[in-house]
C-alpha atoms as an extended CHARMM CRD file, in Angstrom:
* protein
*
       244  EXT
         1         1  MET       CA            -23.2380000000      -32.3210000000      -30.2040000000  PROA      1               0.0000000000
         2         2  THR       CA            -25.8830000000      -34.9210000000      -31.0560000000  PROA      2               0.0000000000
         3         3  THR       CA            -25.4440000000      -36.5450000000      -34.4540000000  PROA      3               0.0000000000
         4         4  GLN       CA            -28.3780000000      -36.0590000000      -36.8000000000  PROA      4               0.0000000000
         5         5  ILE       CA            -29.3290000000      -39.4690000000      -38.1690000000  PROA      5               0.0000000000
         6         6  LYS       CA            -30.7270000000      -39.2260000000      -41.6910000000  PROA      6               0.0000000000
         7         7  PHE       CA            -32.1700000000      -42.2370000000      -43.5000000000  PROA      7               0.0000000000
         8         8  GLY       CA            -32.1580000000      -42.4730000000      -47.2820000000  PROA      8               0.0000000000
         9         9  THR       CA            -33.6650000000      -45.3360000000      -49.2790000000  PROA      9               0.0000000000
        10        10  SER       CA            -30.3630000000      -47.1560000000      -48.6930000000  PROA      10              0.0000000000
        11        11  GLY       CA            -30.5700000000      -46.4620000000      -44.9810000000  PROA      11              0.0000000000
        12        12  TRP       CA            -28.1290000000      -44.6140000000      -42.7580000000  PROA      12              0.0000000000
        13        13  ARG       CA            -24.3920000000      -45.0530000000      -43.2980000000  PROA      13              0.0000000000
        14        14  ALA       CA            -21.4760000000      -43.5290000000      -41.4330000000  PROA      14              0.0000000000
        15        15  VAL       CA            -17.8580000000      -44.1250000000      -40.4520000000  PROA      15              0.0000000000
        16        16  MET       CA            -17.4660000000      -46.4260000000      -37.4670000000  PROA      16              0.0000000000
        17        17  ALA       CA            -16.2940000000      -44.7820000000      -34.2290000000  PROA      17              0.0000000000
        18        18  GLU       CA            -17.0460000000      -41.3250000000      -35.6740000000  PROA      18              0.0000000000
        19        19  GLU       CA            -20.8040000000      -41.0870000000      -36.2590000000  PROA      19              0.0000000000
        20        20  PHE       CA            -21.5680000000      -44.8110000000      -36.3700000000  PROA      20              0.0000000000
        21        21  THR       CA            -21.1660000000      -45.3680000000      -32.6190000000  PROA      21              0.0000000000
        22        22  PHE       CA            -22.9790000000      -47.6770000000      -30.2070000000  PROA      22              0.0000000000
        23        23  ALA       CA            -24.8170000000      -44.6530000000      -28.7940000000  PROA      23              0.0000000000
        24        24  ASN       CA            -26.0540000000      -43.5180000000      -32.2040000000  PROA      24              0.0000000000
        25        25  VAL       CA            -26.9670000000      -47.0490000000      -33.2490000000  PROA      25              0.0000000000
        26        26  ARG       CA            -29.0840000000      -47.3360000000      -30.0950000000  PROA      26              0.0000000000
        27        27  ARG       CA            -30.8410000000      -44.0720000000      -30.9750000000  PROA      27              0.0000000000
        28        28  ALA       CA            -31.5520000000      -45.2990000000      -34.4960000000  PROA      28              0.0000000000
        29        29  VAL       CA            -32.9070000000      -48.6540000000      -33.3200000000  PROA      29              0.0000000000
        30        30  HSD       CA            -35.0990000000      -46.9610000000      -30.6980000000  PROA      30              0.0000000000
        31        31  GLY       CA            -36.5150000000      -44.7920000000      -33.4870000000  PROA      31              0.0000000000
        32        32  ILE       CA            -37.2070000000      -47.8330000000      -35.6500000000  PROA      32              0.0000000000
        33        33  ALA       CA            -38.8000000000      -49.7030000000      -32.7480000000  PROA      33              0.0000000000
        34        34  ARG       CA            -41.0580000000      -46.7570000000      -31.9290000000  PROA      34              0.0000000000
        35        35  TYR       CA            -42.0800000000      -46.5510000000      -35.5750000000  PROA      35              0.0000000000
        36        36  VAL       CA            -42.8750000000      -50.2770000000      -35.7680000000  PROA      36              0.0000000000
        37        37  VAL       CA            -44.9970000000      -50.0940000000      -32.6140000000  PROA      37              0.0000000000
        38        38  SER       CA            -46.8630000000      -47.0950000000      -34.0430000000  PROA      38              0.0000000000
        39        39  GLN       CA            -47.7790000000      -49.2680000000      -37.0320000000  PROA      39              0.0000000000
        40        40  LYS       CA            -48.5140000000      -52.4210000000      -35.0340000000  PROA      40              0.0000000000
        41        41  PRO       CA            -48.8840000000      -51.8490000000      -31.2780000000  PROA      41              0.0000000000
        42        42  LYS       CA            -48.9680000000      -55.5420000000      -30.3390000000  PROA      42              0.0000000000
        43        43  GLY       CA            -47.4540000000      -58.7380000000      -31.6920000000  PROA      43              0.0000000000
        44        44  ALA       CA            -44.8860000000      -57.1790000000      -34.0090000000  PROA      44              0.0000000000
        45        45  LYS       CA            -41.7930000000      -59.0870000000      -35.0840000000  PROA      45              0.0000000000
        46        46  VAL       CA            -38.7150000000      -57.6750000000      -36.7990000000  PROA      46              0.0000000000
        47        47  ILE       CA            -35.8360000000      -59.4930000000      -38.4850000000  PROA      47              0.0000000000
        48        48  VAL       CA            -32.3240000000      -58.5200000000      -37.3740000000  PROA      48              0.0000000000
        49        49  GLY       CA            -29.4950000000      -59.2800000000      -39.8080000000  PROA      49              0.0000000000
        50        50  ARG       CA            -26.0750000000      -58.0880000000      -40.8850000000  PROA      50              0.0000000000
        51        51  ASP       CA            -23.2490000000      -58.3080000000      -43.3740000000  PROA      51              0.0000000000
        52        52  PRO       CA            -19.7480000000      -59.5060000000      -42.2920000000  PROA      52              0.0000000000
        53        53  ARG       CA            -18.5110000000      -56.1170000000      -41.0710000000  PROA      53              0.0000000000
        54        54  PHE       CA            -16.7610000000      -55.5060000000      -37.7700000000  PROA      54              0.0000000000
        55        55  LEU       CA            -18.8990000000      -55.9660000000      -34.6210000000  PROA      55              0.0000000000
        56        56  GLY       CA            -21.9370000000      -57.1000000000      -36.5970000000  PROA      56              0.0000000000
        57        57  GLU       CA            -22.8490000000      -59.7580000000      -34.0400000000  PROA      57              0.0000000000
        58        58  THR       CA            -22.6800000000      -57.2170000000      -31.2060000000  PROA      58              0.0000000000
        59        59  LEU       CA            -24.9060000000      -54.7890000000      -33.0910000000  PROA      59              0.0000000000
        60        60  CYS       CA            -27.4980000000      -57.4950000000      -33.7230000000  PROA      60              0.0000000000
        61        61  THR       CA            -27.5720000000      -58.3760000000      -30.0240000000  PROA      61              0.0000000000
        62        62  MET       CA            -27.9850000000      -54.7150000000      -29.0950000000  PROA      62              0.0000000000
        63        63  ALA       CA            -30.8160000000      -54.2220000000      -31.5830000000  PROA      63              0.0000000000
        64        64  SER       CA            -32.5690000000      -57.3780000000      -30.3970000000  PROA      64              0.0000000000
        65        65  GLU       CA            -32.5400000000      -56.2090000000      -26.7840000000  PROA      65              0.0000000000
        66        66  ILE       CA            -33.9990000000      -52.8270000000      -27.7340000000  PROA      66              0.0000000000
        67        67  LEU       CA            -36.7250000000      -54.3400000000      -29.9040000000  PROA      67              0.0000000000
        68        68  SER       CA            -37.6660000000      -56.7450000000      -27.1190000000  PROA      68              0.0000000000
        69        69  ALA       CA            -38.0310000000      -53.8450000000      -24.6820000000  PROA      69              0.0000000000
        70        70  TYR       CA            -40.7640000000      -52.4640000000      -26.9520000000  PROA      70              0.0000000000
        71        71  GLY       CA            -42.6080000000      -55.7670000000      -27.0240000000  PROA      71              0.0000000000
        72        72  ILE       CA            -41.2980000000      -56.6390000000      -30.4830000000  PROA      72              0.0000000000
        73        73  THR       CA            -40.0940000000      -60.1930000000      -31.1420000000  PROA      73              0.0000000000
        74        74  PRO       CA            -36.6080000000      -60.1220000000      -32.7290000000  PROA      74              0.0000000000
        75        75  LEU       CA            -36.0230000000      -62.7410000000      -35.4400000000  PROA      75              0.0000000000
        76        76  VAL       CA            -32.2370000000      -62.9490000000      -35.4340000000  PROA      76              0.0000000000
        77        77  ILE       CA            -30.0920000000      -64.2060000000      -38.3060000000  PROA      77              0.0000000000
        78        78  ALA       CA            -26.9750000000      -65.8370000000      -36.8590000000  PROA      78              0.0000000000
        79        79  GLU       CA            -24.7140000000      -65.5590000000      -39.9120000000  PROA      79              0.0000000000
        80        80  ALA       CA            -24.0420000000      -62.7370000000      -42.3430000000  PROA      80              0.0000000000
        81        81  ALA       CA            -26.7010000000      -62.6730000000      -45.0590000000  PROA      81              0.0000000000
        82        82  PRO       CA            -27.0910000000      -60.7590000000      -48.3420000000  PROA      82              0.0000000000
        83        83  THR       CA            -29.7070000000      -58.0270000000      -48.4420000000  PROA      83              0.0000000000
        84        84  PRO       CA            -31.9550000000      -59.7790000000      -51.0200000000  PROA      84              0.0000000000
        85        85  ALA       CA            -32.1570000000      -62.8530000000      -48.7800000000  PROA      85              0.0000000000
        86        86  ILE       CA            -33.1030000000      -60.7220000000      -45.7800000000  PROA      86              0.0000000000
        87        87  SER       CA            -35.7260000000      -58.8750000000      -47.8200000000  PROA      87              0.0000000000
        88        88  TYR       CA            -37.2310000000      -62.1470000000      -49.0310000000  PROA      88              0.0000000000
        89        89  ALA       CA            -37.2500000000      -63.4960000000      -45.4750000000  PROA      89              0.0000000000
        90        90  VAL       CA            -39.3900000000      -60.5450000000      -44.3550000000  PROA      90              0.0000000000
        91        91  THR       CA            -42.1950000000      -61.6470000000      -46.6550000000  PROA      91              0.0000000000
        92        92  GLN       CA            -41.8400000000      -65.3490000000      -45.8840000000  PROA      92              0.0000000000
        93        93  ALA       CA            -41.7300000000      -64.8810000000      -42.1090000000  PROA      93              0.0000000000
        94        94  LYS       CA            -44.5560000000      -62.3240000000      -42.2810000000  PROA      94              0.0000000000
        95        95  ALA       CA            -42.3580000000      -59.9630000000      -40.3100000000  PROA      95              0.0000000000
        96        96  ASP       CA            -43.1450000000      -56.3090000000      -39.7100000000  PROA      96              0.0000000000
        97        97  GLY       CA            -39.7860000000      -55.1960000000      -41.0360000000  PROA      97              0.0000000000
        98        98  ALA       CA            -36.0620000000      -55.8810000000      -40.9240000000  PROA      98              0.0000000000
        99        99  ILE       CA            -33.0450000000      -54.1270000000      -39.4630000000  PROA      99              0.0000000000
       100       100  ASN       CA            -29.9920000000      -54.9420000000      -41.5560000000  PROA      100             0.0000000000
       101       101  PHE       CA            -26.5750000000      -53.7710000000      -40.3660000000  PROA      101             0.0000000000
       102       102  THR       CA            -24.7390000000      -53.1800000000      -43.6280000000  PROA      102             0.0000000000
       103       103  ALA       CA            -22.9190000000      -50.4610000000      -45.4980000000  PROA      103             0.0000000000
       104       104  SER       CA            -23.3000000000      -52.2470000000      -48.8300000000  PROA      104             0.0000000000
       105       105  HSD       CA            -20.3390000000      -51.4890000000      -51.1210000000  PROA      105             0.0000000000
       106       106  ASN       CA            -18.8690000000      -48.7540000000      -48.9060000000  PROA      106             0.0000000000
       107       107  PRO       CA            -15.2590000000      -49.1080000000      -47.6670000000  PROA      107             0.0000000000
       108       108  PRO       CA            -14.5990000000      -51.2660000000      -44.5720000000  PROA      108             0.0000000000
       109       109  GLU       CA            -14.4690000000      -48.3360000000      -42.1370000000  PROA      109             0.0000000000
       110       110  TYR       CA            -18.1870000000      -47.7330000000      -42.7600000000  PROA      110             0.0000000000
       111       111  ASN       CA            -21.2370000000      -49.4390000000      -41.3650000000  PROA      111             0.0000000000
       112       112  GLY       CA            -24.9100000000      -48.6830000000      -41.6490000000  PROA      112             0.0000000000
       113       113  ILE       CA            -28.5120000000      -49.6160000000      -40.9820000000  PROA      113             0.0000000000
       114       114  LYS       CA            -31.0720000000      -50.4930000000      -43.6240000000  PROA      114             0.0000000000
       115       115  PHE       CA            -34.6970000000      -50.7800000000      -42.5830000000  PROA      115             0.0000000000
       116       116  SER       CA            -37.0870000000      -52.8130000000      -44.7010000000  PROA      116             0.0000000000
       117       117  THR       CA            -40.8670000000      -52.5470000000      -44.4070000000  PROA      117             0.0000000000
       118       118  PRO       CA            -43.2680000000      -55.5450000000      -44.2290000000  PROA      118             0.0000000000
       119       119  ASP       CA            -43.1460000000      -55.9940000000      -48.0150000000  PROA      119             0.0000000000
       120       120  GLY       CA            -39.3860000000      -56.5480000000      -47.8220000000  PROA      120             0.0000000000
       121       121  ALA       CA            -38.6210000000      -53.3590000000      -49.7350000000  PROA      121             0.0000000000
       122       122  PRO       CA            -36.3850000000      -50.5130000000      -48.5220000000  PROA      122             0.0000000000
       123       123  ALA       CA            -38.3280000000      -48.0690000000      -46.3780000000  PROA      123             0.0000000000
       124       124  LEU       CA            -39.7460000000      -45.2210000000      -48.4690000000  PROA      124             0.0000000000
       125       125  PRO       CA            -39.3420000000      -41.5470000000      -47.4700000000  PROA      125             0.0000000000
       126       126  GLU       CA            -42.6710000000      -41.4130000000      -45.6310000000  PROA      126             0.0000000000
       127       127  ALA       CA            -41.4240000000      -44.2170000000      -43.3610000000  PROA      127             0.0000000000
       128       128  THR       CA            -37.8660000000      -42.9520000000      -42.9150000000  PROA      128             0.0000000000
       129       129  LYS       CA            -39.0860000000      -39.4570000000      -42.0460000000  PROA      129             0.0000000000
       130       130  ARG       CA            -41.3070000000      -40.9940000000      -39.3760000000  PROA      130             0.0000000000
       131       131  ILE       CA            -38.3250000000      -42.9250000000      -38.0300000000  PROA      131             0.0000000000
       132       132  GLU       CA            -36.2650000000      -39.7340000000      -37.8760000000  PROA      132             0.0000000000
       133       133  THR       CA            -39.1380000000      -38.0480000000      -36.0170000000  PROA      133             0.0000000000
       134       134  GLU       CA            -39.2280000000      -40.9370000000      -33.5570000000  PROA      134             0.0000000000
       135       135  ILE       CA            -35.4700000000      -40.6480000000      -32.9880000000  PROA      135             0.0000000000
       136       136  ALA       CA            -35.9320000000      -36.9520000000      -32.1850000000  PROA      136             0.0000000000
       137       137  ALA       CA            -38.7820000000      -37.7940000000      -29.7930000000  PROA      137             0.0000000000
       138       138  PHE       CA            -36.6140000000      -40.4160000000      -28.0960000000  PROA      138             0.0000000000
       139       139  ASP       CA            -33.8220000000      -37.8550000000      -27.6960000000  PROA      139             0.0000000000
       140       140  ALA       CA            -36.2620000000      -35.2640000000      -26.3320000000  PROA      140             0.0000000000
       141       141  ALA       CA            -37.4400000000      -37.7680000000      -23.7330000000  PROA      141             0.0000000000
       142       142  GLY       CA            -33.8970000000      -38.0520000000      -22.4460000000  PROA      142             0.0000000000
       143       143  GLY       CA            -33.2390000000      -41.3990000000      -24.0650000000  PROA      143             0.0000000000
       144       144  ASN       CA            -36.0850000000      -43.1020000000      -22.2520000000  PROA      144             0.0000000000
       145       145  GLY       CA            -39.2450000000      -44.7360000000      -23.4850000000  PROA      145             0.0000000000
       146       146  ALA       CA            -38.7620000000      -48.4780000000      -23.7380000000  PROA      146             0.0000000000
       147       147  GLY       CA            -40.2550000000      -50.8520000000      -21.2110000000  PROA      147             0.0000000000
       148       148  LYS       CA            -38.7700000000      -53.9090000000      -19.5600000000  PROA      148             0.0000000000
       149       149  LYS       CA            -37.3910000000      -56.9540000000      -21.3480000000  PROA      149             0.0000000000
       150       150  GLY       CA            -40.0960000000      -58.4430000000      -23.5110000000  PROA      150             0.0000000000
       151       151  PRO       CA            -40.2270000000      -61.3340000000      -25.9900000000  PROA      151             0.0000000000
       152       152  GLU       CA            -37.2220000000      -63.6320000000      -26.3370000000  PROA      152             0.0000000000
       153       153  SER       CA            -35.3930000000      -63.4910000000      -29.6440000000  PROA      153             0.0000000000
       154       154  GLN       CA            -35.9710000000      -66.2740000000      -32.1520000000  PROA      154             0.0000000000
       155       155  SER       CA            -33.5020000000      -67.5890000000      -34.7150000000  PROA      155             0.0000000000
       156       156  LEU       CA            -34.1800000000      -67.2990000000      -38.4330000000  PROA      156             0.0000000000
       157       157  ASP       CA            -32.3890000000      -68.9460000000      -41.3720000000  PROA      157             0.0000000000
       158       158  PRO       CA            -32.9550000000      -66.8710000000      -44.5380000000  PROA      158             0.0000000000
       159       159  ARG       CA            -30.5310000000      -68.9780000000      -46.5460000000  PROA      159             0.0000000000
       160       160  ARG       CA            -32.7900000000      -72.0210000000      -46.5200000000  PROA      160             0.0000000000
       161       161  MET       CA            -35.8840000000      -70.1610000000      -47.7250000000  PROA      161             0.0000000000
       162       162  TYR       CA            -33.9870000000      -68.0200000000      -50.2500000000  PROA      162             0.0000000000
       163       163  LEU       CA            -32.2150000000      -70.9600000000      -51.8920000000  PROA      163             0.0000000000
       164       164  SER       CA            -35.4890000000      -72.8710000000      -51.9290000000  PROA      164             0.0000000000
       165       165  ARG       CA            -37.0380000000      -70.0570000000      -53.9590000000  PROA      165             0.0000000000
       166       166  LEU       CA            -34.0550000000      -69.8940000000      -56.3210000000  PROA      166             0.0000000000
       167       167  ARG       CA            -34.3880000000      -73.6190000000      -57.0080000000  PROA      167             0.0000000000
       168       168  GLU       CA            -37.9260000000      -72.9080000000      -58.2040000000  PROA      168             0.0000000000
       169       169  ILE       CA            -36.9730000000      -70.1980000000      -60.6790000000  PROA      169             0.0000000000
       170       170  VAL       CA            -33.4650000000      -71.2230000000      -61.8290000000  PROA      170             0.0000000000
       171       171  ASP       CA            -33.1460000000      -74.2000000000      -64.1870000000  PROA      171             0.0000000000
       172       172  LEU       CA            -29.9950000000      -75.7790000000      -62.7870000000  PROA      172             0.0000000000
       173       173  ASN       CA            -30.2660000000      -78.6910000000      -65.2180000000  PROA      173             0.0000000000
       174       174  VAL       CA            -29.7350000000      -76.3520000000      -68.1650000000  PROA      174             0.0000000000
       175       175  ILE       CA            -26.6920000000      -74.7960000000      -66.4970000000  PROA      175             0.0000000000
       176       176  ARG       CA            -25.2310000000      -78.1950000000      -65.6120000000  PROA      176             0.0000000000
       177       177  LYS       CA            -25.7600000000      -79.5730000000      -69.1330000000  PROA      177             0.0000000000
       178       178  ALA       CA            -23.9200000000      -76.5760000000      -70.5700000000  PROA      178             0.0000000000
       179       179  GLY       CA            -20.7850000000      -77.9770000000      -68.9320000000  PROA      179             0.0000000000
       180       180  ILE       CA            -19.4740000000      -74.5850000000      -67.8790000000  PROA      180             0.0000000000
       181       181  ARG       CA            -16.9970000000      -73.8900000000      -65.0960000000  PROA      181             0.0000000000
       182       182  VAL       CA            -17.6630000000      -70.9520000000      -62.7840000000  PROA      182             0.0000000000
       183       183  VAL       CA            -15.4400000000      -68.8940000000      -60.4950000000  PROA      183             0.0000000000
       184       184  PHE       CA            -17.3630000000      -67.2390000000      -57.6700000000  PROA      184             0.0000000000
       185       185  ASP       CA            -15.8930000000      -64.1500000000      -55.9610000000  PROA      185             0.0000000000
       186       186  PRO       CA            -18.0470000000      -62.7480000000      -53.1400000000  PROA      186             0.0000000000
       187       187  PHE       CA            -15.3570000000      -60.2000000000      -52.1350000000  PROA      187             0.0000000000
       188       188  TRP       CA            -15.4280000000      -61.5040000000      -48.5420000000  PROA      188             0.0000000000
       189       189  GLY       CA            -19.0570000000      -60.4010000000      -48.3940000000  PROA      189             0.0000000000
       190       190  ALA       CA            -22.4260000000      -61.7270000000      -47.2940000000  PROA      190             0.0000000000
       191       191  ALA       CA            -23.0930000000      -63.7530000000      -50.4640000000  PROA      191             0.0000000000
       192       192  ARG       CA            -20.7720000000      -66.5510000000      -49.3330000000  PROA      192             0.0000000000
       193       193  GLY       CA            -22.6330000000      -69.8600000000      -49.3190000000  PROA      193             0.0000000000
       194       194  TYR       CA            -25.5270000000      -68.6950000000      -51.4740000000  PROA      194             0.0000000000
       195       195  SER       CA            -25.0150000000      -68.6310000000      -55.2640000000  PROA      195             0.0000000000
       196       196  ASP       CA            -21.9370000000      -70.8590000000      -55.1170000000  PROA      196             0.0000000000
       197       197  GLU       CA            -23.6800000000      -73.4430000000      -52.9650000000  PROA      197             0.0000000000
       198       198  LEU       CA            -26.7360000000      -73.4730000000      -55.2130000000  PROA      198             0.0000000000
       199       199  LEU       CA            -24.6030000000      -74.0710000000      -58.3070000000  PROA      199             0.0000000000
       200       200  ARG       CA            -22.5830000000      -76.8300000000      -56.6430000000  PROA      200             0.0000000000
       201       201  GLU       CA            -25.7750000000      -78.4910000000      -55.4960000000  PROA      201             0.0000000000
       202       202  GLY       CA            -26.9320000000      -78.4370000000      -59.1160000000  PROA      202             0.0000000000
       203       203  GLY       CA            -23.7910000000      -80.2090000000      -60.2910000000  PROA      203             0.0000000000
       204       204  VAL       CA            -22.0070000000      -77.1430000000      -61.6800000000  PROA      204             0.0000000000
       205       205  ALA       CA            -18.2090000000      -76.9510000000      -61.3050000000  PROA      205             0.0000000000
       206       206  VAL       CA            -17.5590000000      -73.9490000000      -59.0490000000  PROA      206             0.0000000000
       207       207  GLU       CA            -14.3140000000      -72.5870000000      -57.6260000000  PROA      207             0.0000000000
       208       208  SER       CA            -14.3290000000      -69.7290000000      -55.1210000000  PROA      208             0.0000000000
       209       209  VAL       CA            -11.9450000000      -66.9500000000      -54.1650000000  PROA      209             0.0000000000
       210       210  HSD       CA            -12.2480000000      -64.5430000000      -51.2400000000  PROA      210             0.0000000000
       211       211  ASP       CA            -14.9050000000      -66.7610000000      -49.6540000000  PROA      211             0.0000000000
       212       212  TYR       CA            -13.9530000000      -66.2780000000      -46.0130000000  PROA      212             0.0000000000
       213       213  ARG       CA            -14.6790000000      -63.5080000000      -43.5500000000  PROA      213             0.0000000000
       214       214  ASP       CA            -12.3900000000      -60.4920000000      -43.6670000000  PROA      214             0.0000000000
       215       215  VAL       CA            -13.8520000000      -57.3980000000      -42.0030000000  PROA      215             0.0000000000
       216       216  LEU       CA            -11.3920000000      -55.2600000000      -43.9980000000  PROA      216             0.0000000000
       217       217  PHE       CA            -12.4990000000      -56.7620000000      -47.3440000000  PROA      217             0.0000000000
       218       218  GLY       CA             -8.8910000000      -57.1250000000      -48.4290000000  PROA      218             0.0000000000
       219       219  GLY       CA             -8.3400000000      -53.4190000000      -47.7600000000  PROA      219             0.0000000000
       220       220  HSD       CA            -10.8200000000      -52.2940000000      -50.4130000000  PROA      220             0.0000000000
       221       221  ALA       CA            -14.4730000000      -51.4260000000      -50.8010000000  PROA      221             0.0000000000
       222       222  PRO       CA            -16.3320000000      -54.7200000000      -51.4180000000  PROA      222             0.0000000000
       223       223  GLU       CA            -17.4290000000      -54.0300000000      -54.9740000000  PROA      223             0.0000000000
       224       224  PRO       CA            -16.4980000000      -55.6470000000      -58.3170000000  PROA      224             0.0000000000
       225       225  ASP       CA            -14.4310000000      -52.8210000000      -59.7560000000  PROA      225             0.0000000000
       226       226  ASP       CA            -12.1600000000      -53.8420000000      -62.6150000000  PROA      226             0.0000000000
       227       227  HSD       CA             -8.9470000000      -53.2780000000      -60.6470000000  PROA      227             0.0000000000
       228       228  LEU       CA            -10.1360000000      -55.6790000000      -57.9110000000  PROA      228             0.0000000000
       229       229  LEU       CA            -10.8940000000      -58.6180000000      -60.2050000000  PROA      229             0.0000000000
       230       230  GLY       CA             -7.3240000000      -59.8830000000      -60.6090000000  PROA      230             0.0000000000
       231       231  ASP       CA             -7.6720000000      -62.9030000000      -58.3150000000  PROA      231             0.0000000000
       232       232  CYS       CA            -10.9290000000      -63.9010000000      -59.9740000000  PROA      232             0.0000000000
       233       233  ARG       CA             -9.3610000000      -63.6620000000      -63.4390000000  PROA      233             0.0000000000
       234       234  GLU       CA             -6.3400000000      -65.6670000000      -62.3210000000  PROA      234             0.0000000000
       235       235  LYS       CA             -8.5440000000      -68.4330000000      -60.9130000000  PROA      235             0.0000000000
       236       236  MET       CA            -10.5350000000      -68.4600000000      -64.1640000000  PROA      236             0.0000000000
       237       237  ARG       CA             -7.3450000000      -68.9720000000      -66.1730000000  PROA      237             0.0000000000
       238       238  GLU       CA             -6.1440000000      -71.6260000000      -63.7540000000  PROA      238             0.0000000000
       239       239  THR       CA             -9.4000000000      -73.6190000000      -63.8660000000  PROA      239             0.0000000000
       240       240  LYS       CA            -10.2910000000      -72.7960000000      -67.4940000000  PROA      240             0.0000000000
       241       241  ALA       CA            -13.5950000000      -71.3370000000      -66.2950000000  PROA      241             0.0000000000
       242       242  GLN       CA            -16.0150000000      -69.6710000000      -68.7030000000  PROA      242             0.0000000000
       243       243  ILE       CA            -17.7670000000      -67.4250000000      -66.1820000000  PROA      243             0.0000000000
       244       244  GLY       CA            -16.5140000000      -65.4190000000      -63.2320000000  PROA      244             0.0000000000
């Protein structure tokens, strides 16, 4: 039985190896590619990014190949990146959208796809319904419809442009002069190397916990629930930090 792929404003999420399979991901990306081409038949470019979840790199490669087959230039982010940075990159790169493989705060067995429109915002219902229609049309055509290999993928670094913007709107001098110590806990997620790096660059004392890749997120959903903050609290006590 064919899985029905439904997009909400937070995208499509499902359990890996159950509904979130390579076959279903291909169907979803074909639907997105067909939608993008319907909006911009020639010269489109789409950002492809991910969070640190299992097989993220493989999914990005798969999506890039499908986009290319539709004549769309994939702008690929090599490292895991937070959703706000990917959204901002859409506007700065003047891209025609972004495919972001992420399940946000869902448990580690989940993955998902978020599609952002050219303004960097999550796709609204009128867009997601069109994508679902395109997936159905792709299925009805027997899984055919893309052409031959098209544009080569290009690399994109959202971190550089996102941190550059934050430097413009965050007064790091004020934070540094306050003399505070900070503990940063990204919960093994995509924010590693963003806020913490910006603060360190500004001369703020920052200690980090859980700042390495773990596709199981320590065995929990990657969200700051009270019962998951023990390591952060302990590091705050150890370093006499004021903020965590």
